[in-house]
CSV table of C-alpha atoms in Angstrom, one decimal:
chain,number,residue,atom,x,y,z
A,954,UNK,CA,77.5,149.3,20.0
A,955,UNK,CA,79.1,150.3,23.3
A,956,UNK,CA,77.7,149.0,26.8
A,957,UNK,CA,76.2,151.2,29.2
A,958,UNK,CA,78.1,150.9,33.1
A,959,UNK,CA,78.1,148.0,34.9
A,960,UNK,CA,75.6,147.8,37.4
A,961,UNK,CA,76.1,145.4,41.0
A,962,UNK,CA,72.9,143.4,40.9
A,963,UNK,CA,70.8,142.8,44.7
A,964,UNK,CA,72.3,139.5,45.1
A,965,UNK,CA,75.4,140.9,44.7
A,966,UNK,CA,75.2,143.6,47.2
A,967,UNK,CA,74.1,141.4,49.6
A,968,UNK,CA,76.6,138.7,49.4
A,969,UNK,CA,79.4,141.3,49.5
A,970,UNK,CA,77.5,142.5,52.8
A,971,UNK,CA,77.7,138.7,54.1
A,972,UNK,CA,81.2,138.4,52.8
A,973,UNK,CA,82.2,141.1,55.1
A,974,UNK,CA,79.9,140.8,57.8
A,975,UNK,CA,81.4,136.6,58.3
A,976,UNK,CA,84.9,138.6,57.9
A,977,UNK,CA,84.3,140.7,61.1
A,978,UNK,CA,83.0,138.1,63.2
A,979,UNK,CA,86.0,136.1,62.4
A,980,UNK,CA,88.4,138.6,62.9
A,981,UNK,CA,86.9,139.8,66.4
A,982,UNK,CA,86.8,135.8,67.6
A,983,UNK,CA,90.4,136.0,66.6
A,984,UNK,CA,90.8,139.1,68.9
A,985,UNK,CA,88.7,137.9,71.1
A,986,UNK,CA,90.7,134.2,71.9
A,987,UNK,CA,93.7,136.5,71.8
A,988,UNK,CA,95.5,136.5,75.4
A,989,UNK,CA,98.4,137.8,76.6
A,990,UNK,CA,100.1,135.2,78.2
A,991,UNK,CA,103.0,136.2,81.1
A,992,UNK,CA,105.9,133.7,81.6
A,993,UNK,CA,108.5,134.7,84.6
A,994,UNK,CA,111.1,133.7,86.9
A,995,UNK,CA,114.5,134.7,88.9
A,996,UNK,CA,116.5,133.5,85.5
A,997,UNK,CA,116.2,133.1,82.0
A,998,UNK,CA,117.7,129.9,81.1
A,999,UNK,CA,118.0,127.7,77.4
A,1000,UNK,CA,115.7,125.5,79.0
A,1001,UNK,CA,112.8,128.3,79.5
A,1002,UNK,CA,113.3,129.8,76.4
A,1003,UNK,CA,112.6,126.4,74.9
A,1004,UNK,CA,109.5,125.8,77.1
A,1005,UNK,CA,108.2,129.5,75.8
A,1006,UNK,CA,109.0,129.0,72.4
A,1007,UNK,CA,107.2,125.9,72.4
A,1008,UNK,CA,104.1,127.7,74.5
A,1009,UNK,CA,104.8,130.1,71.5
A,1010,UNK,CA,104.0,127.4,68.9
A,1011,UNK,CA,100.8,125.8,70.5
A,1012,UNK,CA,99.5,129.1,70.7
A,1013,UNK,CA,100.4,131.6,67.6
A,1014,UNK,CA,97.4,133.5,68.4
A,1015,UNK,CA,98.5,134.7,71.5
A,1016,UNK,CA,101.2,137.1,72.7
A,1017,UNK,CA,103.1,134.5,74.6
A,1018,UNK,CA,106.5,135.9,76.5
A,1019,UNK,CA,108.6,135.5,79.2
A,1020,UNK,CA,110.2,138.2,81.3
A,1021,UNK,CA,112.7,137.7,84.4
A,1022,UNK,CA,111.2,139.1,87.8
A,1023,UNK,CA,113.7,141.8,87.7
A,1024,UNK,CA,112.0,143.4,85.1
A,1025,UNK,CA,108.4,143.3,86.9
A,1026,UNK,CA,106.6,145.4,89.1
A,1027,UNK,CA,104.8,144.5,92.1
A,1028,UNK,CA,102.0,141.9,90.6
A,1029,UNK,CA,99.0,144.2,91.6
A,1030,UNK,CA,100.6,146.7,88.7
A,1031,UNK,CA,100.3,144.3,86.1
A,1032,UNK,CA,97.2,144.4,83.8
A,1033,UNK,CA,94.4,142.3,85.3
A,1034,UNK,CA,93.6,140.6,81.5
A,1035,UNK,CA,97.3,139.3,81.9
A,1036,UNK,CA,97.6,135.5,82.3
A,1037,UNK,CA,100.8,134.9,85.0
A,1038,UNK,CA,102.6,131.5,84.7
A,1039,UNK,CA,104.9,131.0,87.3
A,1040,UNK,CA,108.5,128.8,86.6
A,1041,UNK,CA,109.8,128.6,90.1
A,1042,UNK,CA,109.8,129.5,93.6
A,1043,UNK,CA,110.8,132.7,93.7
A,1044,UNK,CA,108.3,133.7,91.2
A,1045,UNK,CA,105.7,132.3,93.7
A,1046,UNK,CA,107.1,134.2,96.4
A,1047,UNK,CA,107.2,137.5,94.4
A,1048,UNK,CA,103.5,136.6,93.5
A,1049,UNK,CA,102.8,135.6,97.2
A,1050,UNK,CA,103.5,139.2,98.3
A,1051,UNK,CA,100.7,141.1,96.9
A,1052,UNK,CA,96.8,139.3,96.8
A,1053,UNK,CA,95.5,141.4,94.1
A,1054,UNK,CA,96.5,140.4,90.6
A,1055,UNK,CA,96.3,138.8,87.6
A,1056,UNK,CA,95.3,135.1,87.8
A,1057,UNK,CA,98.0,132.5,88.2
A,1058,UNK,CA,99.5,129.5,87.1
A,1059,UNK,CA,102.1,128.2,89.8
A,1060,UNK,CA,103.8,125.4,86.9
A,1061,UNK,CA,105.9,122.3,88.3
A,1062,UNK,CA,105.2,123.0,92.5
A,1063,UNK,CA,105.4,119.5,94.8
A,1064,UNK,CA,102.8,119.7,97.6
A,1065,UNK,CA,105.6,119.9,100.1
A,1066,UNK,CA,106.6,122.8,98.8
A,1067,UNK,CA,103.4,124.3,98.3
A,1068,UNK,CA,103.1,123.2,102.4
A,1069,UNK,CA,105.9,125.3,103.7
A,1070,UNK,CA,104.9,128.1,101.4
A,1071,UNK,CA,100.7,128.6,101.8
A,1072,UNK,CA,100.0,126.3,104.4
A,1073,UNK,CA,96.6,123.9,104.2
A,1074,UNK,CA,95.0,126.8,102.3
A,1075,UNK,CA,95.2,127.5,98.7
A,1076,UNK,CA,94.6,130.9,97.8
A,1077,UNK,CA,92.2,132.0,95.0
A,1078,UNK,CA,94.3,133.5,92.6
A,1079,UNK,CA,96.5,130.8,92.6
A,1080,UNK,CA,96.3,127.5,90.6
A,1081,UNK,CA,99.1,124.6,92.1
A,1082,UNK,CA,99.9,122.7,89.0
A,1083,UNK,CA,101.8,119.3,90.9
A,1084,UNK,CA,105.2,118.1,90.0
A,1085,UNK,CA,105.2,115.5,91.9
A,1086,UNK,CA,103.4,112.1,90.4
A,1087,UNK,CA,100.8,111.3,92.7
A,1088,UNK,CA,100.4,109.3,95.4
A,1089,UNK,CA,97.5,107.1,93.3
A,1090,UNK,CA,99.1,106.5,90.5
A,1091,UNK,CA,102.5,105.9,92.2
A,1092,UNK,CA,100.6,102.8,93.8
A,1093,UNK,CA,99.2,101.1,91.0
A,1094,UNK,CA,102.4,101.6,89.2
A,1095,UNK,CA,103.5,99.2,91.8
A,1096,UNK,CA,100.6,96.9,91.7
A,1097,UNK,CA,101.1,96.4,88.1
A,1098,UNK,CA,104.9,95.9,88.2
A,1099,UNK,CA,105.3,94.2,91.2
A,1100,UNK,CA,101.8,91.9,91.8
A,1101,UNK,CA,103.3,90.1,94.3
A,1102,UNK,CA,103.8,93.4,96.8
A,1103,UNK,CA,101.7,93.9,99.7
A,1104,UNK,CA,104.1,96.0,102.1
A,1105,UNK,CA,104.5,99.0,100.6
A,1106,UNK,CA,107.8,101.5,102.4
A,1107,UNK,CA,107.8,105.3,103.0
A,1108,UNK,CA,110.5,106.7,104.6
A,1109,UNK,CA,108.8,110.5,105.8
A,1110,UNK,CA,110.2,113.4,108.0
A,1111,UNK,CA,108.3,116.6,109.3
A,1112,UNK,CA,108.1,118.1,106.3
A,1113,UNK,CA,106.4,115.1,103.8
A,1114,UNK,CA,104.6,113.4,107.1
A,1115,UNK,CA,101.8,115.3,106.0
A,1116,UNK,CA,101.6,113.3,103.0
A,1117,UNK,CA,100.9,109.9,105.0
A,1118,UNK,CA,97.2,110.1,104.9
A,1119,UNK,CA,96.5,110.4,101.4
A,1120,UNK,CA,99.0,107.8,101.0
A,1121,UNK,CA,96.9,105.4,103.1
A,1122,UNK,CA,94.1,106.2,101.8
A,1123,UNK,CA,95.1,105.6,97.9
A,1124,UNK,CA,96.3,102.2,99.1
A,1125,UNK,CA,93.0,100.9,100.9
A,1126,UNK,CA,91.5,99.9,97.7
A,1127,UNK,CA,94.7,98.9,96.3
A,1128,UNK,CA,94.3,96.1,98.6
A,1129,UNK,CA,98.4,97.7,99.9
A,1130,UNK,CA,99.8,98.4,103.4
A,1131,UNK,CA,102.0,101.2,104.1
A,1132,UNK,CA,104.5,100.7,106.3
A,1133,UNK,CA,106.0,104.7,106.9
A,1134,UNK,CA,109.2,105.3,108.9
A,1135,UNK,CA,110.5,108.5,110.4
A,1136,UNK,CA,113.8,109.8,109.3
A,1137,UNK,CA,115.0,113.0,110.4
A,1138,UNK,CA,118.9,111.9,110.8
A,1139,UNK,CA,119.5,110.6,106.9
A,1140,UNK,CA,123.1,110.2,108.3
A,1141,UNK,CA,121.6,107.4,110.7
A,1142,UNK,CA,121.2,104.2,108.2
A,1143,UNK,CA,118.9,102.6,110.8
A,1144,UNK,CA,115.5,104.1,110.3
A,1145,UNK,CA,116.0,102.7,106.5
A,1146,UNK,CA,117.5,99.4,107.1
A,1147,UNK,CA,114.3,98.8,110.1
A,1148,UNK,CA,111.8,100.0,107.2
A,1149,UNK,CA,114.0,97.3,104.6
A,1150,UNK,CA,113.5,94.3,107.5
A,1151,UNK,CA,109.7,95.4,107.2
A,1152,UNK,CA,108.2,96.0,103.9
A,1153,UNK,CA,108.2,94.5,100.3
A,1154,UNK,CA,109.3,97.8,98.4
A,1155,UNK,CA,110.1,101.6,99.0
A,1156,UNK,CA,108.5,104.0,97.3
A,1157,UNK,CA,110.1,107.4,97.4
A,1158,UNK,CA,108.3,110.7,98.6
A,1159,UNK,CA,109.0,114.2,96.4
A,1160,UNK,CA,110.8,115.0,99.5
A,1161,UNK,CA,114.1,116.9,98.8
A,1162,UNK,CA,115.5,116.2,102.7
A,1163,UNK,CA,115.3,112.5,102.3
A,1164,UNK,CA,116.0,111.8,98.5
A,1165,UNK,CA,118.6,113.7,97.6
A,1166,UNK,CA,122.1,113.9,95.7
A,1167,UNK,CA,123.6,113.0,99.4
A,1168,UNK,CA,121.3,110.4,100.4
A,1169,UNK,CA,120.7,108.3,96.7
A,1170,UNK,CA,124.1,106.2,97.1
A,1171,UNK,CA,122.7,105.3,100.6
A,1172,UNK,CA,119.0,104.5,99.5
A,1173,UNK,CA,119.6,102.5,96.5
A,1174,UNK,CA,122.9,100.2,97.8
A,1175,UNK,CA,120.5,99.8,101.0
A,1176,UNK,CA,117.4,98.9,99.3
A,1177,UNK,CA,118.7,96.4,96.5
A,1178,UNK,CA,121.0,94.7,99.3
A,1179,UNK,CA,117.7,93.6,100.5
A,1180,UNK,CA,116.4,93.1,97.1
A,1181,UNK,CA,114.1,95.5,97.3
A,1182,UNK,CA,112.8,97.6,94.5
A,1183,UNK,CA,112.9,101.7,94.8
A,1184,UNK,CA,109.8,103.3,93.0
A,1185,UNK,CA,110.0,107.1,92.4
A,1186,UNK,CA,109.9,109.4,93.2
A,1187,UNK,CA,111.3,110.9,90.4
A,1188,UNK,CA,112.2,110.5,86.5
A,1189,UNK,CA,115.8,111.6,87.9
A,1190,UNK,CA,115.7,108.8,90.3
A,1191,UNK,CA,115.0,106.4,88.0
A,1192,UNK,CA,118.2,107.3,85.9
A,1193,UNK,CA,120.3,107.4,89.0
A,1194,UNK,CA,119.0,103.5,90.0
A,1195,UNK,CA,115.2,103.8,91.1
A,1196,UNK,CA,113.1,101.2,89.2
A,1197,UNK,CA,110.6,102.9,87.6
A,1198,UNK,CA,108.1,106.0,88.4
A,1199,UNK,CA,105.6,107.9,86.4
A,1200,UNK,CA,106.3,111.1,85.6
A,1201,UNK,CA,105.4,114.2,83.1
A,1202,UNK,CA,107.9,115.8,80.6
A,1203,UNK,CA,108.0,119.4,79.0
A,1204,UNK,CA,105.2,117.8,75.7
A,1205,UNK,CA,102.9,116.8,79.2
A,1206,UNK,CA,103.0,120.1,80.8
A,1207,UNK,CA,102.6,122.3,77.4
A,1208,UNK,CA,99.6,120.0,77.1
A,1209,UNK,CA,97.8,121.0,80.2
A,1210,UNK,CA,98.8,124.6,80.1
A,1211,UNK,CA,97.7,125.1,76.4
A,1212,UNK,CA,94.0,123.5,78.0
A,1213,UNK,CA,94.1,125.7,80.9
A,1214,UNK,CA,94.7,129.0,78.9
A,1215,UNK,CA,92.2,127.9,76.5
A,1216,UNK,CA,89.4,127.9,80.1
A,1217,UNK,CA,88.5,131.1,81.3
A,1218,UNK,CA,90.7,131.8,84.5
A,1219,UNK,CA,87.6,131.7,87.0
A,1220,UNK,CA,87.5,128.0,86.3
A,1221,UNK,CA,91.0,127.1,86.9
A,1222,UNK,CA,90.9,124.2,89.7
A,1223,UNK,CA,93.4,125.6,93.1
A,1224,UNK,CA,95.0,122.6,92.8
A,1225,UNK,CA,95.7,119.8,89.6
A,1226,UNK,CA,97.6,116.6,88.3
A,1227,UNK,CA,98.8,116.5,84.7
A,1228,UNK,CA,96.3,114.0,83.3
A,1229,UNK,CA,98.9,113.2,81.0
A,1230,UNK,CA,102.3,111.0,81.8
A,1231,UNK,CA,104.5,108.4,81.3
A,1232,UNK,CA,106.2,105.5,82.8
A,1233,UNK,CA,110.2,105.4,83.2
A,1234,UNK,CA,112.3,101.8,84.1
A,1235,UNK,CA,115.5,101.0,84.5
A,1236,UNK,CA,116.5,98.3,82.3
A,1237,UNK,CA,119.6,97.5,84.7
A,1238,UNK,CA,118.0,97.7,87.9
A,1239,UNK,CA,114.8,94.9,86.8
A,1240,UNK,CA,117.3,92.5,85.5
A,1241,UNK,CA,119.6,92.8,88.6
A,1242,UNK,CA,116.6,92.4,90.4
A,1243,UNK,CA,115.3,89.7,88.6
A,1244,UNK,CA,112.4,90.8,87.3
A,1245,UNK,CA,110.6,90.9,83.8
A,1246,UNK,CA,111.3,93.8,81.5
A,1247,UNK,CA,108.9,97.1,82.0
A,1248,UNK,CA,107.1,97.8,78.8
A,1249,UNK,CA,106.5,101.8,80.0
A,1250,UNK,CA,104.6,102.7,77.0
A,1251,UNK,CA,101.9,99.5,78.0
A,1252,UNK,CA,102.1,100.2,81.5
A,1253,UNK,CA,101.3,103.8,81.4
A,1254,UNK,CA,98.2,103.3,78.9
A,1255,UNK,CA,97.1,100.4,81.5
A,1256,UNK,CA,97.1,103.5,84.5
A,1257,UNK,CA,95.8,106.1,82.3
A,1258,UNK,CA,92.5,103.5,81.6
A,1259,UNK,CA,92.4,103.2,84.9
A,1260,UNK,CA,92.2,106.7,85.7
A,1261,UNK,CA,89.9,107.2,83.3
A,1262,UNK,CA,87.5,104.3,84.1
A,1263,UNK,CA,84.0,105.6,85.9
Protein backbone atom coordinates (compact mmCIF):
# COMPACT_ATOMS: atom_id res chain seq x y z
CA UNK A 1 0.00 0.00 0.00
CA UNK A 2 1.81 3.21 -1.02
CA UNK A 3 1.66 6.48 1.20
CA UNK A 4 0.13 9.53 0.02
CA UNK A 5 2.77 12.88 0.23
CA UNK A 6 4.06 14.08 3.18
CA UNK A 7 2.31 16.78 4.57
CA UNK A 8 4.27 19.74 7.16
CA UNK A 9 1.88 19.59 10.17
CA UNK A 10 0.89 23.54 11.97
CA UNK A 11 3.40 22.94 14.55
CA UNK A 12 5.79 22.44 12.22
CA UNK A 13 5.28 25.44 10.11
CA UNK A 14 5.37 27.43 12.86
CA UNK A 15 8.52 26.30 14.56
CA UNK A 16 10.29 26.54 11.19
CA UNK A 17 8.92 30.26 11.16
CA UNK A 18 10.55 30.67 14.84
CA UNK A 19 13.59 28.94 13.71
CA UNK A 20 14.15 31.58 11.19
CA UNK A 21 12.71 34.39 12.72
CA UNK A 22 15.43 33.78 16.15
CA UNK A 23 18.01 33.30 13.01
CA UNK A 24 17.52 36.93 11.80
CA UNK A 25 17.44 38.60 14.95
CA UNK A 26 20.74 37.03 15.67
CA UNK A 27 22.31 37.65 12.55
CA UNK A 28 21.23 41.50 12.50
CA UNK A 29 22.61 41.87 16.45
CA UNK A 30 25.73 40.43 14.92
CA UNK A 31 25.60 43.20 12.22
CA UNK A 32 24.49 45.41 14.33
CA UNK A 33 27.64 45.07 17.22
CA UNK A 34 29.72 45.04 14.01
CA UNK A 35 32.06 48.25 13.96
CA UNK A 36 34.65 49.31 12.02
CA UNK A 37 37.42 50.06 14.02
CA UNK A 38 40.38 52.58 12.56
CA UNK A 39 43.89 52.13 13.99
CA UNK A 40 46.64 54.93 12.59
CA UNK A 41 49.84 56.58 12.98
CA UNK A 42 53.08 58.24 11.16
CA UNK A 43 54.63 54.39 11.09
CA UNK A 44 53.77 50.97 11.03
CA UNK A 45 55.90 49.20 13.34
CA UNK A 46 56.10 45.11 14.73
CA UNK A 47 54.98 46.52 17.82
CA UNK A 48 51.60 48.01 16.26
CA UNK A 49 50.96 45.28 14.28
CA UNK A 50 51.02 43.22 17.42
CA UNK A 51 48.75 45.64 19.33
CA UNK A 52 46.15 45.30 16.20
CA UNK A 53 46.36 41.87 15.92
CA UNK A 54 45.63 41.42 19.37
CA UNK A 55 42.66 44.30 19.05
CA UNK A 56 41.89 41.79 16.19
CA UNK A 57 41.47 38.81 18.55
CA UNK A 58 39.29 40.50 21.32
CA UNK A 59 37.13 41.59 18.74
CA UNK A 60 36.53 38.99 15.70
CA UNK A 61 33.35 40.60 15.07
CA UNK A 62 34.69 43.71 14.00
CA UNK A 63 36.66 45.00 11.10
CA UNK A 64 39.64 46.01 13.12
CA UNK A 65 42.77 47.57 10.91
CA UNK A 66 45.40 49.83 10.99
CA UNK A 67 46.40 52.16 8.22
CA UNK A 68 49.58 54.75 8.31
CA UNK A 69 48.42 58.50 8.10
CA UNK A 70 49.94 58.61 4.64
CA UNK A 71 47.27 56.66 3.42
CA UNK A 72 44.40 58.96 5.01
CA UNK A 73 42.49 61.79 3.93
CA UNK A 74 41.69 64.76 5.87
CA UNK A 75 39.60 63.16 8.99
CA UNK A 76 36.34 65.05 8.09
CA UNK A 77 36.46 62.51 4.72
CA UNK A 78 36.38 59.50 6.72
CA UNK A 79 32.96 57.80 7.32
CA UNK A 80 31.34 59.19 10.45
CA UNK A 81 30.33 55.31 11.72
CA UNK A 82 34.30 54.91 11.70
CA UNK A 83 35.79 54.43 15.26
CA UNK A 84 39.54 56.41 15.09
CA UNK A 85 42.13 55.16 17.56
CA UNK A 86 44.97 57.26 17.61
CA UNK A 87 48.89 55.58 18.33
CA UNK A 88 50.91 58.76 18.63
CA UNK A 89 51.33 62.31 18.28
CA UNK A 90 51.30 62.92 15.01
CA UNK A 91 48.14 61.09 14.56
CA UNK A 92 46.64 63.65 17.16
CA UNK A 93 47.93 66.36 15.30
CA UNK A 94 46.55 65.19 11.90
CA UNK A 95 43.20 64.62 13.85
CA UNK A 96 43.64 68.08 15.59
CA UNK A 97 43.44 69.82 12.19
CA UNK A 98 40.01 69.22 11.18
CA UNK A 99 36.83 69.33 14.16
CA UNK A 100 34.41 67.34 12.24
CA UNK A 101 34.97 63.67 12.26
CA UNK A 102 34.69 60.42 13.41
CA UNK A 103 34.90 59.96 17.17
CA UNK A 104 38.30 59.42 18.79
CA UNK A 105 40.46 57.52 20.86
CA UNK A 106 43.78 59.50 21.55
CA UNK A 107 45.59 55.89 23.14
CA UNK A 108 48.84 56.28 25.48
CA UNK A 109 48.82 60.58 25.78
CA UNK A 110 50.59 61.99 29.28
CA UNK A 111 48.69 65.11 30.41
CA UNK A 112 51.72 67.17 29.58
CA UNK A 113 51.49 66.39 26.40
CA UNK A 114 47.92 66.71 26.04
CA UNK A 115 48.84 70.45 27.77
CA UNK A 116 51.05 71.77 25.08
CA UNK A 117 48.79 70.30 22.50
CA UNK A 118 44.80 71.35 23.52
CA UNK A 119 45.42 73.54 26.30
CA UNK A 120 43.03 73.34 29.58
CA UNK A 121 40.20 72.35 27.16
CA UNK A 122 39.48 68.97 25.94
CA UNK A 123 37.64 68.84 22.78
CA UNK A 124 34.50 66.75 22.26
CA UNK A 125 35.43 64.48 19.72
CA UNK A 126 38.38 63.58 21.48
CA UNK A 127 38.78 61.00 24.36
CA UNK A 128 42.59 61.39 26.30
CA UNK A 129 43.27 57.89 27.36
CA UNK A 130 46.48 58.77 30.10
CA UNK A 131 49.83 57.10 29.87
CA UNK A 132 51.06 58.41 32.64
CA UNK A 133 50.08 56.53 36.18
CA UNK A 134 48.35 58.90 38.12
CA UNK A 135 49.25 61.16 40.56
CA UNK A 136 46.73 59.16 43.26
CA UNK A 137 47.88 56.00 42.79
CA UNK A 138 51.58 57.06 42.46
CA UNK A 139 51.05 58.29 46.28
CA UNK A 140 49.72 55.41 47.92
CA UNK A 141 52.15 53.32 46.05
CA UNK A 142 54.46 55.09 48.32
CA UNK A 143 52.48 55.01 51.36
CA UNK A 144 52.37 51.33 51.16
CA UNK A 145 56.03 50.72 50.30
CA UNK A 146 57.54 53.24 52.20
CA UNK A 147 55.16 53.81 55.66
CA UNK A 148 57.57 55.70 57.16
CA UNK A 149 57.54 58.71 54.29
CA UNK A 150 56.08 61.97 55.01
CA UNK A 151 58.18 64.30 52.62
CA UNK A 152 57.29 63.43 49.40
CA UNK A 153 59.91 65.24 46.30
CA UNK A 154 58.84 66.60 42.86
CA UNK A 155 61.27 68.07 40.82
CA UNK A 156 58.75 70.24 38.06
CA UNK A 157 59.61 72.85 35.28
CA UNK A 158 57.12 75.00 33.11
CA UNK A 159 55.86 72.42 31.33
CA UNK A 160 54.75 69.62 34.38
CA UNK A 161 54.22 72.79 37.04
CA UNK A 162 50.88 72.49 36.03
CA UNK A 163 50.70 69.22 37.53
CA UNK A 164 51.46 70.53 41.27
CA UNK A 165 47.97 71.03 42.32
CA UNK A 166 46.48 67.84 41.70
CA UNK A 167 49.50 66.46 43.22
CA UNK A 168 48.75 68.33 46.52
CA UNK A 169 45.62 67.62 46.55
CA UNK A 170 45.93 63.63 46.18
CA UNK A 171 48.37 63.91 49.08
CA UNK A 172 46.10 65.80 51.71
CA UNK A 173 44.36 62.71 52.65
CA UNK A 174 47.29 60.67 52.26
CA UNK A 175 48.32 62.41 55.32
CA UNK A 176 51.88 63.41 52.68
CA UNK A 177 53.63 66.73 52.02
CA UNK A 178 55.04 67.65 48.79
CA UNK A 179 57.90 69.32 48.70
CA UNK A 180 58.23 70.54 44.64
CA UNK A 181 61.42 72.10 43.27
CA UNK A 182 61.94 74.06 40.10
CA UNK A 183 64.39 72.75 37.58
CA UNK A 184 64.72 74.35 34.31
CA UNK A 185 68.75 73.93 34.11
CA UNK A 186 68.92 69.84 34.49
CA UNK A 187 72.65 70.58 33.92
CA UNK A 188 72.66 72.50 37.34
CA UNK A 189 72.75 69.51 40.09
CA UNK A 190 71.62 71.98 42.67
CA UNK A 191 67.87 72.31 42.41
CA UNK A 192 68.07 68.31 42.95
CA UNK A 193 70.57 67.97 45.60
CA UNK A 194 68.38 71.16 47.73
CA UNK A 195 65.07 68.98 47.05
CA UNK A 196 67.46 65.59 48.35
CA UNK A 197 68.53 67.82 51.71
CA UNK A 198 64.61 68.32 51.98
CA UNK A 199 62.27 65.53 51.44
CA UNK A 200 62.01 61.71 52.30
CA UNK A 201 61.61 60.44 48.61
CA UNK A 202 61.38 61.62 44.92
CA UNK A 203 58.73 60.72 42.95
CA UNK A 204 59.16 61.28 39.23
CA UNK A 205 56.77 63.40 37.03
CA UNK A 206 55.92 61.94 33.19
CA UNK A 207 57.98 64.86 32.29
CA UNK A 208 60.27 64.12 29.35
CA UNK A 209 62.65 67.52 30.08
CA UNK A 210 63.50 66.35 33.46
CA UNK A 211 63.55 62.47 33.30
CA UNK A 212 65.23 61.61 30.52
CA UNK A 213 67.98 59.33 28.88
CA UNK A 214 70.42 62.44 29.74
CA UNK A 215 69.26 63.21 33.14
CA UNK A 216 68.62 59.29 34.66
CA UNK A 217 72.55 58.74 35.58
CA UNK A 218 72.19 62.11 37.44
CA UNK A 219 68.79 61.43 39.22
CA UNK A 220 69.40 58.06 40.39
CA UNK A 221 73.42 58.28 41.64
CA UNK A 222 71.94 61.68 43.26
CA UNK A 223 69.06 60.29 44.96
CA UNK A 224 70.43 56.87 46.35
CA UNK A 225 73.70 58.88 47.63
CA UNK A 226 71.17 60.36 49.91
CA UNK A 227 69.46 57.15 50.28
CA UNK A 228 66.59 58.10 48.87
CA UNK A 229 64.16 56.05 47.04
CA UNK A 230 63.01 57.24 43.19
CA UNK A 231 59.28 56.23 42.47
CA UNK A 232 58.15 56.43 38.87
CA UNK A 233 57.50 57.67 36.87
CA UNK A 234 57.81 55.10 34.57
CA UNK A 235 57.97 51.11 33.99
CA UNK A 236 61.26 52.17 31.98
CA UNK A 237 62.53 53.92 35.04
CA UNK A 238 62.13 51.35 37.08
CA UNK A 239 64.43 49.03 34.86
CA UNK A 240 66.93 51.68 34.46
CA UNK A 241 67.16 52.06 38.69
CA UNK A 242 63.78 53.70 39.89
CA UNK A 243 62.27 51.59 42.78
CA UNK A 244 59.05 50.79 41.84
CA UNK A 245 55.94 52.62 39.90
CA UNK A 246 52.60 51.42 38.67
CA UNK A 247 52.09 51.23 35.33
CA UNK A 248 49.79 49.58 32.48
CA UNK A 249 51.08 47.18 29.72
CA UNK A 250 49.72 46.37 26.09
CA UNK A 251 46.91 43.23 28.02
CA UNK A 252 45.85 46.71 30.24
CA UNK A 253 45.25 48.98 27.44
CA UNK A 254 43.57 46.22 25.06
CA UNK A 255 41.36 45.88 28.15
CA UNK A 256 40.06 49.36 28.33
CA UNK A 257 39.80 49.82 24.64
CA UNK A 258 37.87 46.54 23.95
CA UNK A 259 35.32 48.31 26.93
CA UNK A 260 35.29 51.51 25.33
CA UNK A 261 34.43 50.16 21.74
CA UNK A 262 31.93 48.00 23.24
CA UNK A 263 30.07 51.90 24.79
CA UNK A 264 28.48 53.91 22.29
CA UNK A 265 30.99 56.76 21.39
CA UNK A 266 28.68 59.59 22.87
CA UNK A 267 29.55 58.17 26.21
CA UNK A 268 33.19 58.07 25.95
CA UNK A 269 34.57 60.20 29.14
CA UNK A 270 37.25 63.40 27.49
CA UNK A 271 39.57 62.25 29.65
CA UNK A 272 40.38 58.48 31.54
CA UNK A 273 42.91 56.29 33.60
CA UNK A 274 43.34 52.62 32.82
CA UNK A 275 41.49 51.05 35.75
CA UNK A 276 43.61 48.29 35.24
CA UNK A 277 47.61 48.11 36.30
CA UNK A 278 50.40 46.74 37.84
CA UNK A 279 53.20 47.33 40.19
CA UNK A 280 57.03 47.10 38.98
CA UNK A 281 60.26 46.92 41.71
CA UNK A 282 63.54 46.70 41.40
CA UNK A 283 64.87 43.85 43.29
CA UNK A 284 68.44 45.59 43.28
CA UNK A 285 67.57 48.98 44.11
CA UNK A 286 65.25 47.72 47.67
CA UNK A 287 68.07 45.65 48.83
CA UNK A 288 70.77 48.40 48.21
CA UNK A 289 68.50 50.47 49.93
CA UNK A 290 67.68 48.37 52.62
CA UNK A 291 64.39 47.77 52.42
CA UNK A 292 62.00 44.65 52.32
CA UNK A 293 61.23 42.97 49.09
CA UNK A 294 58.10 44.44 46.91
CA UNK A 295 55.52 41.76 46.39
CA UNK A 296 54.03 43.85 43.11
CA UNK A 297 51.37 41.41 42.47
CA UNK A 298 50.04 42.13 46.56
CA UNK A 299 50.74 45.62 46.34
CA UNK A 300 48.86 46.37 43.18
CA UNK A 301 45.59 44.32 44.43
CA UNK A 302 46.08 46.39 47.86
CA UNK A 303 45.66 49.88 45.40
CA UNK A 304 43.23 48.56 43.12
CA UNK A 305 40.80 47.80 46.53
CA UNK A 306 41.48 50.91 47.36
CA UNK A 307 40.36 52.51 44.28
CA UNK A 308 37.59 50.56 44.23
CA UNK A 309 36.47 51.12 47.84
CA UNK A 310 33.18 53.62 48.17
Amino acid sequence: MSRGPSRKTPFHGRLSLALCLVFAGLLATIEARAAEILLTGAEDSPGVQSFTQALKALRPEDNVRFTPLSGLPAPDKLPGNVRLVLLDLPSLDWRLQKTHGPATLVLRISRQQARDRLGEVTPEHLSLLWSDPPMARQLRLIRTVLPQVRRVGVLFDGHSEFLLKDLRQAALPLGLEIVAERWDDTSDSRPLQNLLGQSDVLLGLDDPDLYNPKTVKNLLLSSYARQRALIGPSAAFVKAGSLASTYSDQDDWLAILDDLLDRPAATWPRTLYPARFKVLSNRQVTRSLGIEPIDAESVAATLAEGEHRP
